[in-house]
């Protein structure tokens, strides 16, 4: 599989995996000066990159970097970012600060990880009834706590 990446700005960094076993490619902040994220704030951080996925059977998914999330409370504001196969604009990362402390994103800092994964797009069939299961409609804790 080939992932085509276009730099939209000269200081953009091509994503890469930190180790041979990394699932995600690190995305870097393509900013000219530091960006403060105060507690409760939402910020959009540009990467300076656009991507072309091979076809509509895959998408790019953006996830938080565990170190930023666990150590500093910096997470993706939409949980997981989705880059559709037909999107050609700049990849930006929406970040939020769920901690009680301000955090500063520095130029070039790794702010998210991108994973390319297959996408299944089913045909939709409206039905009047769904098949029965042992669990049924039980949700949110219905299987117990262990």
Coordinates of C-alpha atoms in Angstrom, one line a residue:
X1 CA 0.0 0.0 0.0
X2 CA 1.2 3.5 -0.8
X3 CA 0.2 6.5 1.2
X4 CA 0.9 9.7 -0.8
X5 CA 1.7 12.7 1.4
X6 CA 2.0 16.3 0.2
X7 CA 3.8 19.0 2.3
X8 CA 1.6 22.1 2.2
X9 CA 4.3 24.1 4.1
X10 CA 8.1 23.7 4.0
X11 CA 8.4 23.1 7.8
X12 CA 5.9 20.2 7.8
X13 CA 7.3 16.9 8.8
X14 CA 6.5 13.7 7.0
X15 CA 4.9 11.3 9.5
X16 CA 6.8 8.3 10.6
X17 CA 6.6 5.4 13.1
X18 CA 8.7 5.8 16.2
X19 CA 9.7 2.1 16.3
X20 CA 9.5 -0.9 14.0
X21 CA 6.5 -2.2 16.0
X22 CA 4.5 1.1 16.1
X23 CA 1.0 0.9 14.7
X24 CA 0.7 4.7 14.4
X25 CA 2.7 7.3 12.5
X26 CA 3.4 10.4 14.5
X27 CA 2.0 13.6 13.3
X28 CA 3.8 16.9 14.2
X29 CA 2.5 20.4 14.9
X30 CA 3.2 22.6 11.9
X31 CA 3.1 25.9 13.8
X32 CA 5.4 28.9 13.8
X33 CA 5.1 29.7 17.5
X34 CA 4.0 27.8 20.6
X35 CA 0.2 27.3 21.2
X36 CA -1.0 27.4 24.8
X37 CA -4.0 25.1 25.6
X38 CA -5.6 26.2 28.8
X39 CA -7.7 23.8 30.9
X40 CA -11.0 23.1 29.1
X41 CA -9.7 24.7 25.9
X42 CA -10.0 23.3 22.4
X43 CA -7.4 24.1 19.7
X44 CA -6.9 23.0 16.1
X45 CA -3.3 22.2 15.4
X46 CA -2.3 22.1 11.7
X47 CA 0.2 19.4 10.5
X48 CA 1.0 21.1 7.2
X49 CA 0.2 17.9 5.3
X50 CA -2.4 16.5 3.0
X51 CA -2.8 12.8 2.2
X52 CA -4.0 10.7 -0.6
X53 CA -5.2 7.3 0.5
X54 CA -5.0 4.4 -2.1
X55 CA -8.8 3.9 -2.4
X56 CA -12.2 4.2 -0.6
X57 CA -11.6 0.9 1.2
X58 CA -9.4 2.5 3.8
X59 CA -9.3 5.7 5.9
X60 CA -6.8 7.4 8.1
X61 CA -7.7 7.6 11.8
X62 CA -6.1 10.1 14.2
X63 CA -5.6 9.0 17.8
X64 CA -4.2 10.8 20.9
X65 CA -0.6 10.1 21.8
X66 CA -0.7 8.2 25.0
X67 CA 2.1 10.3 26.7
X68 CA 0.2 13.5 26.0
X69 CA -3.1 12.1 27.2
X70 CA -1.9 10.2 30.3
X71 CA 0.8 12.6 31.5
X72 CA -0.8 16.0 30.5
X73 CA -4.5 15.5 29.8
X74 CA -4.1 16.5 26.1
X75 CA -6.6 14.5 24.0
X76 CA -8.3 14.6 20.7
X77 CA -11.4 16.8 21.0
X78 CA -13.4 14.5 18.8
X79 CA -12.1 11.3 20.4
X80 CA -10.8 9.9 17.1
X81 CA -10.2 11.9 13.9
X82 CA -11.3 10.4 10.6
X83 CA -9.6 11.3 7.3
X84 CA -11.9 10.1 4.5
X85 CA -10.3 8.7 1.4
X86 CA -11.6 11.5 -0.8
X87 CA -10.4 14.4 1.5
X88 CA -7.5 16.3 0.1
X89 CA -7.2 19.2 2.5
X90 CA -4.8 19.8 5.3
X91 CA -4.8 17.2 8.1
X92 CA -5.4 19.1 11.3
X93 CA -5.6 17.8 14.8
X94 CA -8.3 19.0 17.2
X95 CA -6.8 18.9 20.8
X96 CA -8.5 19.5 24.1
X97 CA -7.0 20.0 27.6
X98 CA -8.9 17.9 30.2
X99 CA -6.3 18.5 32.9
X100 CA -6.2 21.3 35.5
X101 CA -2.9 22.7 34.1
X102 CA -2.1 24.7 31.0
X103 CA -0.1 22.9 28.3
X104 CA 2.0 24.4 25.5
X105 CA 2.3 22.8 22.1
X106 CA 5.7 23.6 20.7
X107 CA 6.5 23.9 16.9
X108 CA 7.3 20.4 15.6
X109 CA 5.9 18.6 18.6
X110 CA 4.3 15.2 18.0
X111 CA 0.6 15.8 18.7
X112 CA -1.2 12.7 17.4
X113 CA -0.8 9.4 15.7
X114 CA -2.3 8.3 12.4
X115 CA -3.3 4.8 11.6
X116 CA -4.4 3.6 8.2
X117 CA -7.1 1.0 8.5
X118 CA -9.6 -0.8 6.3
X119 CA -13.2 0.5 6.1
X120 CA -16.3 -1.6 5.5
X121 CA -19.2 0.3 3.9
X122 CA -22.2 -2.0 3.9
X123 CA -25.4 -1.8 1.9
X124 CA -28.2 -0.6 4.2
X125 CA -31.4 -2.7 4.6
X126 CA -34.2 -1.3 6.7
X127 CA -36.0 -4.2 8.6
X128 CA -38.8 -4.3 11.0
X129 CA -37.1 -6.8 13.3
X130 CA -33.5 -7.8 14.2
X131 CA -32.3 -11.3 15.1
X132 CA -32.4 -12.4 18.8
X133 CA -29.3 -12.8 20.9
X134 CA -28.8 -13.8 24.6
X135 CA -27.8 -10.3 25.5
X136 CA -30.6 -8.6 23.6
X137 CA -31.0 -4.9 24.2
X138 CA -28.9 -4.9 27.4
X139 CA -26.2 -2.2 27.4
X140 CA -24.0 0.0 29.6
X141 CA -23.0 -2.5 32.3
X142 CA -25.7 -5.1 31.6
X143 CA -23.1 -7.9 31.5
X144 CA -21.9 -7.1 35.0
X145 CA -18.7 -5.8 36.6
X146 CA -15.7 -8.1 37.0

